[in-house]
Tab-separated table of C-alpha atoms and ligand atoms in Angstrom:
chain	number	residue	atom	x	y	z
A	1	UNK	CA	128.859	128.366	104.605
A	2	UNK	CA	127.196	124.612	104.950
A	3	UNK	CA	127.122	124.387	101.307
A	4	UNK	CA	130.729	125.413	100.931
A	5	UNK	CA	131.789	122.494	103.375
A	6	UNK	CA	129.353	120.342	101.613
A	7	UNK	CA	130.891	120.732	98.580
A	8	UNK	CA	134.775	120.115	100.179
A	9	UNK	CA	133.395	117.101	101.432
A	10	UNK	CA	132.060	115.964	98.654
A	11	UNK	CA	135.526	116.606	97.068
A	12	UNK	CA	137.216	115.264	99.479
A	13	UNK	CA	135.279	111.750	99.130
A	14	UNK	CA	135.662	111.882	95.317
A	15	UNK	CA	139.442	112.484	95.593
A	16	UNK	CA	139.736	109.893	97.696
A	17	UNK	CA	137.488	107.269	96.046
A	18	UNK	CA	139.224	107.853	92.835
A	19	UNK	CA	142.914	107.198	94.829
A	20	UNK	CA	141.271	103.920	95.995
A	21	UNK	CA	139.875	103.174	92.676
A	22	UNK	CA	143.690	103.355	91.260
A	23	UNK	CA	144.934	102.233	93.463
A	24	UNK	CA	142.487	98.623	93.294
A	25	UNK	CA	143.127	98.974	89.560
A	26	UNK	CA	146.355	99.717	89.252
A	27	UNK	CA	148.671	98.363	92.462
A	28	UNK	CA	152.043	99.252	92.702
A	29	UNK	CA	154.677	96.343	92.313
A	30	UNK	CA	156.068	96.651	95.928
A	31	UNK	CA	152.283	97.099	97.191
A	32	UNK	CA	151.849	93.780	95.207
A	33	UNK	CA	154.859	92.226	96.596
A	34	UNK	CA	154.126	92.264	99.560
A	35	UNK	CA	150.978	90.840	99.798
A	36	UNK	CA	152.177	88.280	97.605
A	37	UNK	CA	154.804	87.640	100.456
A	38	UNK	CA	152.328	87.984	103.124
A	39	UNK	CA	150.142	85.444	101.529
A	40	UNK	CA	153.061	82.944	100.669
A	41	UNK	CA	153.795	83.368	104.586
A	42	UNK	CA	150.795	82.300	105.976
A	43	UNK	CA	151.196	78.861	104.066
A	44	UNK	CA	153.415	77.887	106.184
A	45	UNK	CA	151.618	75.469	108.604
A	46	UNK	CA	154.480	74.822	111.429
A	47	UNK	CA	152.763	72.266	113.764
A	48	UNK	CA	154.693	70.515	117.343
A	49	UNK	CA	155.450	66.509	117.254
A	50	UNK	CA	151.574	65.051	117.856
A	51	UNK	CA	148.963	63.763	116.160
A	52	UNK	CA	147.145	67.045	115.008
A	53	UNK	CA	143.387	66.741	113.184
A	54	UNK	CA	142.607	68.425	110.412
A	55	UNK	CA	138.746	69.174	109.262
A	56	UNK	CA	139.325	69.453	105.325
A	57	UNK	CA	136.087	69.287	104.347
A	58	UNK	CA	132.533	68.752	106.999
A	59	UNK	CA	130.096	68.556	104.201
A	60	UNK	CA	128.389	65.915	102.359
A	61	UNK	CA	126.287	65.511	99.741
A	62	UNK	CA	123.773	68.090	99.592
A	63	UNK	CA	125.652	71.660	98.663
A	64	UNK	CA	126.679	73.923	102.091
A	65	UNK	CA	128.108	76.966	100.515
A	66	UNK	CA	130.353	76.570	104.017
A	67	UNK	CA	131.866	73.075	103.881
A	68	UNK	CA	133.834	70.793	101.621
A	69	UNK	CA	133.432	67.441	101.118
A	70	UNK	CA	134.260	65.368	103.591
A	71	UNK	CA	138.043	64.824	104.117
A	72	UNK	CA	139.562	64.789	107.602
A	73	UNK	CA	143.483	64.703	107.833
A	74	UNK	CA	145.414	63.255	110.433
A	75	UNK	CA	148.754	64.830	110.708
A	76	UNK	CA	151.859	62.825	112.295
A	77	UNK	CA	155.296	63.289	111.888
A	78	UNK	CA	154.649	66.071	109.217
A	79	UNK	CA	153.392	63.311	107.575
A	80	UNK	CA	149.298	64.078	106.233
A	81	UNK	CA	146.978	61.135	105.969
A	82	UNK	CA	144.424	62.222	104.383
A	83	UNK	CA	140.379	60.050	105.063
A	84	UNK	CA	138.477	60.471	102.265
A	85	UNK	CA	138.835	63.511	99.695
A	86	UNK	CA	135.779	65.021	99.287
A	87	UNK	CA	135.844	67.951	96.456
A	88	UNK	CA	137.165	70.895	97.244
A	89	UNK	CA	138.969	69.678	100.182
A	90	UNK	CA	142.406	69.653	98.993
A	91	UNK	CA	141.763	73.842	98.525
A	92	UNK	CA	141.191	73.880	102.052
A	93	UNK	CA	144.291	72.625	102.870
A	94	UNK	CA	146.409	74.379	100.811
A	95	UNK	CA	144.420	77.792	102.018
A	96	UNK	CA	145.396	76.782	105.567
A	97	UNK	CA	148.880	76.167	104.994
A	98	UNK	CA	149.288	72.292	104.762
A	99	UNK	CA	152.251	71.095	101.634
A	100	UNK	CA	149.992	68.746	99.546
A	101	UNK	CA	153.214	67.109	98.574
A	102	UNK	CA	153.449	65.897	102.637
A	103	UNK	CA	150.569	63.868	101.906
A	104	UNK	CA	151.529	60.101	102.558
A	105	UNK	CA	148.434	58.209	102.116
A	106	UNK	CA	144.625	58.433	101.480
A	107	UNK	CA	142.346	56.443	103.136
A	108	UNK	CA	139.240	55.236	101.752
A	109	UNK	CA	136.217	54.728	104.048
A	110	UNK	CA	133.439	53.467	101.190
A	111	UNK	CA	132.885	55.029	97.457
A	112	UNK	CA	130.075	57.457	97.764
A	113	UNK	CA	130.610	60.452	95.528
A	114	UNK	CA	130.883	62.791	98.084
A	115	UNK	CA	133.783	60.989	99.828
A	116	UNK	CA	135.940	60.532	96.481
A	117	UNK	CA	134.966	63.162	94.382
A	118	UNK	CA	138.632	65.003	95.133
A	119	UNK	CA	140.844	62.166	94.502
A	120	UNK	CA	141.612	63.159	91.205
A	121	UNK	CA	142.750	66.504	92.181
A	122	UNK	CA	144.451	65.401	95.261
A	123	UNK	CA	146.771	62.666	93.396
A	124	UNK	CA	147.385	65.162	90.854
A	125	UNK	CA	147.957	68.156	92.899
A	126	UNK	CA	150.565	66.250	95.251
A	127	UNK	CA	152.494	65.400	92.088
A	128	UNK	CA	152.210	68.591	90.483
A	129	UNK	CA	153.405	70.761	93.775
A	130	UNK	CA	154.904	68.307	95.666
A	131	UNK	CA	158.127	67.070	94.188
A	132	UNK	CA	157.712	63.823	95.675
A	133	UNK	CA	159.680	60.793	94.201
A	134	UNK	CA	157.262	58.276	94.341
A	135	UNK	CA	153.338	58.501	93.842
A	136	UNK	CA	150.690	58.487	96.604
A	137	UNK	CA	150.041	55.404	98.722
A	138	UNK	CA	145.659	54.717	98.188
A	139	UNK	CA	144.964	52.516	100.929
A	140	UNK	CA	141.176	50.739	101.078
A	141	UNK	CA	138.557	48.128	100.862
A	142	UNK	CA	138.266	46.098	97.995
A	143	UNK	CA	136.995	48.213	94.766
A	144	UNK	CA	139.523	50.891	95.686
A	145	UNK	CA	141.672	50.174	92.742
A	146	UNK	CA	138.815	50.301	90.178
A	147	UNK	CA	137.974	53.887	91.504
A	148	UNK	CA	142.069	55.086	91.418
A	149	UNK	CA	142.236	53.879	87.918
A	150	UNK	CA	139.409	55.720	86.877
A	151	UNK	CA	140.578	59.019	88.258
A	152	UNK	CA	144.121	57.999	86.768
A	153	UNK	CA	142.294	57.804	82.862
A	154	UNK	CA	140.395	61.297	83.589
A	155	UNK	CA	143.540	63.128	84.692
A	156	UNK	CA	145.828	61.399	81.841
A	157	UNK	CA	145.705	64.436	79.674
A	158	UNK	CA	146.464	66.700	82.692
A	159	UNK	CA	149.752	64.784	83.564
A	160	UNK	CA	150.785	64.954	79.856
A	161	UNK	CA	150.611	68.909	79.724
A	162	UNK	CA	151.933	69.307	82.892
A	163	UNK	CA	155.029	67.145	81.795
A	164	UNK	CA	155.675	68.844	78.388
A	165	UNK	CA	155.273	72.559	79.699
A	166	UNK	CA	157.105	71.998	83.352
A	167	UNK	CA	159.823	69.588	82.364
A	168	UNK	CA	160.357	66.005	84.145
A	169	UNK	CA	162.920	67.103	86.294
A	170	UNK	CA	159.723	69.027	87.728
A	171	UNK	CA	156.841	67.003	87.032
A	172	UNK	CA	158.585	63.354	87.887
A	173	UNK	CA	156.790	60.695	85.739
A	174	UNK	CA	157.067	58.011	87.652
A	175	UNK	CA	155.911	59.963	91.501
A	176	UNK	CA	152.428	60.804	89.499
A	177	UNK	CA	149.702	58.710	90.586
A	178	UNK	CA	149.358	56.435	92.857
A	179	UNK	CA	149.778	52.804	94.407
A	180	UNK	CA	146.708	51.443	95.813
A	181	UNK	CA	146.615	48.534	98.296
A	182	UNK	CA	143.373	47.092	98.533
A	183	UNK	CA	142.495	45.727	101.983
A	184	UNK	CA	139.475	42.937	102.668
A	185	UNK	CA	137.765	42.925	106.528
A	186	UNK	CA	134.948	40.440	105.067
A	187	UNK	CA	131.467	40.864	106.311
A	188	UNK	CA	131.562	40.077	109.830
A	189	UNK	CA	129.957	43.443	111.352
A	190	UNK	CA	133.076	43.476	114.243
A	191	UNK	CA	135.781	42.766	111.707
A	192	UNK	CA	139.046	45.030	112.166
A	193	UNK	CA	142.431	44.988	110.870
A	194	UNK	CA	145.723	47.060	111.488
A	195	UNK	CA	146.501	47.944	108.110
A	196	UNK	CA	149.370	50.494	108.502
A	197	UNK	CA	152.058	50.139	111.275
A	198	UNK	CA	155.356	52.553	110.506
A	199	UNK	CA	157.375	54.927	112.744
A	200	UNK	CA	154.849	54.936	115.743
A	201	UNK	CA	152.161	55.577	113.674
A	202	UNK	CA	149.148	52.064	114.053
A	203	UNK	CA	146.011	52.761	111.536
A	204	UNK	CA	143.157	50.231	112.113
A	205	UNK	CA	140.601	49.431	109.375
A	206	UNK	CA	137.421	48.092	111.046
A	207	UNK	CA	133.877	47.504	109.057
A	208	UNK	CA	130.622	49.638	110.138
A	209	UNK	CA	127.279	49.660	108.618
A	210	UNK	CA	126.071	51.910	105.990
A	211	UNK	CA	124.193	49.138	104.227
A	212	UNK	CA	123.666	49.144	100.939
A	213	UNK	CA	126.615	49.994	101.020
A	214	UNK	CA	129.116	47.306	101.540
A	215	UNK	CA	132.320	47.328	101.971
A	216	UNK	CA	132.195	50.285	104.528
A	217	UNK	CA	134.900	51.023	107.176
A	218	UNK	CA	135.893	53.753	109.753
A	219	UNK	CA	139.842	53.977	110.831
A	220	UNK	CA	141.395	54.439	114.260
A	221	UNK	CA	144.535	56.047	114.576
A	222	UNK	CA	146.716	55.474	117.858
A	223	UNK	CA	150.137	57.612	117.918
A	224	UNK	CA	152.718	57.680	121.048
A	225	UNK	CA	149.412	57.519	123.871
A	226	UNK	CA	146.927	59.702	121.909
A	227	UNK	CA	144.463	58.490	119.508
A	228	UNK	CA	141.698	59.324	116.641
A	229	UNK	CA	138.690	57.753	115.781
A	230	UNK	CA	137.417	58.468	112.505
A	231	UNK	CA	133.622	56.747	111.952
A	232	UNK	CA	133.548	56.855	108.039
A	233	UNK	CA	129.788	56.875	107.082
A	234	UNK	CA	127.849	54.506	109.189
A	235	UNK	CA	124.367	54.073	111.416
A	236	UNK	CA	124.858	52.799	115.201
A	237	UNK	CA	126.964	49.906	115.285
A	238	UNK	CA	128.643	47.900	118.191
A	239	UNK	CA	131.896	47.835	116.092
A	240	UNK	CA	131.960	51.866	116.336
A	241	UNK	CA	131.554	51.684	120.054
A	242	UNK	CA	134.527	49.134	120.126
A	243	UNK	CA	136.907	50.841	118.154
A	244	UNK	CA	136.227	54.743	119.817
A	245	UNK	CA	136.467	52.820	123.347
A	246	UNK	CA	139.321	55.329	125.318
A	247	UNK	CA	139.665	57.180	122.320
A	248	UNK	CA	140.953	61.030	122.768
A	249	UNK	CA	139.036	62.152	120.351
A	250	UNK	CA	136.043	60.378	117.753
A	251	UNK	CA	135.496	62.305	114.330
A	252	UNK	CA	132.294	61.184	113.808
A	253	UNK	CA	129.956	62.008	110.728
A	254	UNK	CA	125.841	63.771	111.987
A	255	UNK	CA	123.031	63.599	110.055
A	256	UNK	CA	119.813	65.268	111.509
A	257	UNK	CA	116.854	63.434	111.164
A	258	UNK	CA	113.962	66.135	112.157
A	259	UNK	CA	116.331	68.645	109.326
A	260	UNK	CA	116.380	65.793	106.848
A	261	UNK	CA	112.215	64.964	107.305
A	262	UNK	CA	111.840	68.987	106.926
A	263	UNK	CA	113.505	68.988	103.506
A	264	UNK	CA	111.811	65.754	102.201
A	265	UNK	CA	107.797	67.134	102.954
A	266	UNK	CA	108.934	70.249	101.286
A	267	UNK	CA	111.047	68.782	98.457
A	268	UNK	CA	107.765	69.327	95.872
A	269	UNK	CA	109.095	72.874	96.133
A	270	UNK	CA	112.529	72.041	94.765
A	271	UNK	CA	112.957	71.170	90.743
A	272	UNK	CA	114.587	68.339	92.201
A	273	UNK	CA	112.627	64.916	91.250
A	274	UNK	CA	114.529	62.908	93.643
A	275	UNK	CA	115.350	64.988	96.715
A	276	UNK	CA	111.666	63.747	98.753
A	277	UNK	CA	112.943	59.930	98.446
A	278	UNK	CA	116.561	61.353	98.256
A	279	UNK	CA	115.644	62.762	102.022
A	280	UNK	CA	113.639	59.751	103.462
A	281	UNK	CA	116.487	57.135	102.218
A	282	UNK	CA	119.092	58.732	104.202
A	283	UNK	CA	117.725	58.828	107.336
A	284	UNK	CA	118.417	55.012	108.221
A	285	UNK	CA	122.074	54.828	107.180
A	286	UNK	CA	123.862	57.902	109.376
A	287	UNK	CA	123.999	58.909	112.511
A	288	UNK	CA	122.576	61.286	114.004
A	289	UNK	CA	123.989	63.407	116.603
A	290	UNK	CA	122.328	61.512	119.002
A	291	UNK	CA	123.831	58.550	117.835
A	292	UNK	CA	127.171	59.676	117.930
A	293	UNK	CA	126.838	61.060	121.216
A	294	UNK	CA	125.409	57.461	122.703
A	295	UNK	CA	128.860	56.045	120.879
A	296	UNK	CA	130.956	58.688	122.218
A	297	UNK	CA	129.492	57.932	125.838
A	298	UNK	CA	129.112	54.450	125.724
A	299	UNK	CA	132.857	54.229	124.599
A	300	UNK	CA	134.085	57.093	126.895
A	301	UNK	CA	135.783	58.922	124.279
A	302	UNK	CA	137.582	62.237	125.485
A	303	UNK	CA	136.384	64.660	122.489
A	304	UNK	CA	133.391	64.572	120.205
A	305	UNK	CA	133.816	66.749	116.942
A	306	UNK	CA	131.161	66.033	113.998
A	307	UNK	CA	131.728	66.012	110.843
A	308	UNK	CA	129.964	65.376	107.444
A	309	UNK	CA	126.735	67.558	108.677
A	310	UNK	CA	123.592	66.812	106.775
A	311	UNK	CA	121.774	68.290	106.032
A	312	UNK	CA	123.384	71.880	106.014
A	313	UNK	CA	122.818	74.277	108.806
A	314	UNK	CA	120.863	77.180	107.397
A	315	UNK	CA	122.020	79.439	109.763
A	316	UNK	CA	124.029	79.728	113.234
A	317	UNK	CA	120.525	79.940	114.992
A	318	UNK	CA	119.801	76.364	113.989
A	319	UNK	CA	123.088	75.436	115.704
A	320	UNK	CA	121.510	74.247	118.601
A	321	UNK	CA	118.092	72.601	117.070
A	322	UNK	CA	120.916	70.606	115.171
A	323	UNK	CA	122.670	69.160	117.954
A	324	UNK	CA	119.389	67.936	119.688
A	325	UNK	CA	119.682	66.204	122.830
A	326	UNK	CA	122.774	64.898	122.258
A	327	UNK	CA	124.558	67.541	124.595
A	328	UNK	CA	121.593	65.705	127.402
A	329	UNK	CA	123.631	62.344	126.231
A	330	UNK	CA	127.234	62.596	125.992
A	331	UNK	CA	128.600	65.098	128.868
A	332	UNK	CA	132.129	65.805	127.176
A	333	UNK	CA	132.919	68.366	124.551
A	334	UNK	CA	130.987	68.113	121.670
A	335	UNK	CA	132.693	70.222	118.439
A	336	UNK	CA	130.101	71.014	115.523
A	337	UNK	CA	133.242	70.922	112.913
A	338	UNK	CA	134.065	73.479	110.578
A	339	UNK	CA	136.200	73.166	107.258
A	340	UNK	CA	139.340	74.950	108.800
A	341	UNK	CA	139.857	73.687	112.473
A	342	UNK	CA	142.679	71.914	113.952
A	343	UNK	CA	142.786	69.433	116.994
A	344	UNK	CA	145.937	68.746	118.035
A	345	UNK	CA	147.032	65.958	120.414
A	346	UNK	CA	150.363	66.866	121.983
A	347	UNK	CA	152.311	63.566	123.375
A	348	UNK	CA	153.177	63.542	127.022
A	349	UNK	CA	149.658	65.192	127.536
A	350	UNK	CA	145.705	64.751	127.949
A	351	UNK	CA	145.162	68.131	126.234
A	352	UNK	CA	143.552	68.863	123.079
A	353	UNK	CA	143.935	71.990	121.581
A	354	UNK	CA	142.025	73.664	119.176
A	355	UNK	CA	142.933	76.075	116.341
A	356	UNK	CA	141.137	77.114	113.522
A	357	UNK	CA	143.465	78.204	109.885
A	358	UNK	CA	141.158	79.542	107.600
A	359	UNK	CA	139.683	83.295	106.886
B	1	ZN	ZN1	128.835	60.556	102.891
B	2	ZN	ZN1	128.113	57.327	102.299
């Protein structure tokens, strides 16, 4: 009798593997349709008049199977302004719902790989899906030009296809690419600048440190009573502290120091020649999360969310060991970020809400 149910079963689960196996292989139309519509749905990002925050990309240089390079959007008046566009972020965006063609400007906080590795893709992916009339706006310290051109040359060929298999009523020569406006804040360490001043919307250029590298700048966004501080890559500086003072909410980059030490005594283990100096010269040119946490304190910012985290996170255990003391430090909300999460900033309001749009 067992043996006779056995075997039924047994039937049963082959039957029903091979249905699923079809099925996989071979989906129906309407089956396909509609999670074709489902999908095409869900990229439709509907967000409330604010200044929403959106984490693109938290990673930096050293791969994080987790995070994208850093890019962290500021959305106003269904406008996107998009700091920094680190690679892959622009797939993030579109995964969550945000029109790449509603992207107004990029923002350039210094020219580190990691933080312009995506422009290429994000000038030519705003063009290419975004029916824009006029190209992207590239707004930056001096040397930003040099870098947009250079993208501009690799992607030439791309444009060219593009053109002759979509048509130019589609693919609009002259929206592809972009106009870059070069800003210069000098060297003084406390120099700032309102660079961008349209339809409520103030963006403030001001220099931090992340000698060698020079020029350098973080961005503060203010927007109808709310605003965004955005630290750029940087060590502790006074300027930071100045800019994030009152600030609803500081998007500042974390770097841990004890994580960072760990990988360069072990880096003999690697086939990486570089990583054990690779590991000791970045310790003195981010902040940790310590460091952020003294700026977001000192400056009494509402909301601390960090960003570019180096070096990865192996796991969620290590969450904590990560963070350090700076929970002891700064007594508001401190975010770890995650590629995915909005912060939005209704007007009218003190609240920040939070919303994460990917998976
Ligand atoms: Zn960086
Ligand atoms: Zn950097």
């Amino acid at each position: 009798m067992e043996m006779i149910i056995l075997i039924c079963f047994l039937g049963f689960l082959s039957l029903l593997g091979g249905f699923v196996y079809i099925l996989l292989l071979n989906p129906r139309p309407q089956l396909m349709d509609r999670m074709v519509k489902r999908a095409m749905l869900k990229r439709h990002l509907e967000i409330d008049d604010g200044m929403h925050v959106f984490l693109a990309g938290t990673g930096a240089p050293l791969p994080d199977l987790h995070r994208a390079g850093p890019c962290t959007c500021v959305i106003v008046n269904h406008k996107i302004y998009m700091v920094d566009t680190g690679e892959s972020s622009t797939r993030n965006m579109q995964i969550a719902g945000l029109k790449l063609g509603k992207i107004d400007t990029v923002l350039l906080t210094h020219f580190h790989s990691d933080h312009i590795g995506g422009l290429g893709e994000t000038m030519l992916m705003r063009w290419a899906t975004g029916n824009n009339s006029s190209p992207l706006q590239v707004l930056g310290p001096l040397g930003s030009k040099k870098v947009v051109e250079g993208f501009l040359s690799a992607y030439q060929f791309d444009k060219q296809y593009r053109i002759a298999h979509h048509g130019e009523s589609l693919m609009i020569p002259e929206a592809y690419g972009a106009e870059t406006i070069e800003f210069d804040l000098g060297a003084d360490p406390m120099a700032s600048a309102l660079i961008y001043d349209k339809d409520d919307l103030k963006i403030t250029a001001f220099n931090v440190n992340h000698a060698p590298v020079f020029p350098a700048v973080g961005y503060r966004f203010e927007y109808k009573g709310r605003s965004v501080v955005i630290s750029g890559d940087t060590c502790l500086c006074d300027n930071l502290i100045q800019q994030a003072n009152g600030v609803d909410l500081l998007v500042s980059e974390a770097l841990n120091k004890k994580f960072a030490e760990s990988i360069r005594r072990n880096a003999n283990l690697s086939s990486a020649p570089t990583l054990s100096s690779i590991a000791s010269d970045i310790q003195n040119y981010h902040l940790s999360p310590e460091d952020a946490a003294l700026v977001a304190s000192k400056a009494q910012v509402k909301n601390l969310t960090l960003t570019h985290i180096l070096p990865p996170i192996p796991n969620k255990l290590m969450i904590n060991a990560f963070l350090g003391r700076s929970k002891k430090i700064y007594t508001g909300k401190i975010d770890l970020g995650r590629d995915g999460l909005l912060i939005s900033l209704p007007i009218n309001s003190t609240e920040i809400k939070k919303k994460y749009l990917l998976g």
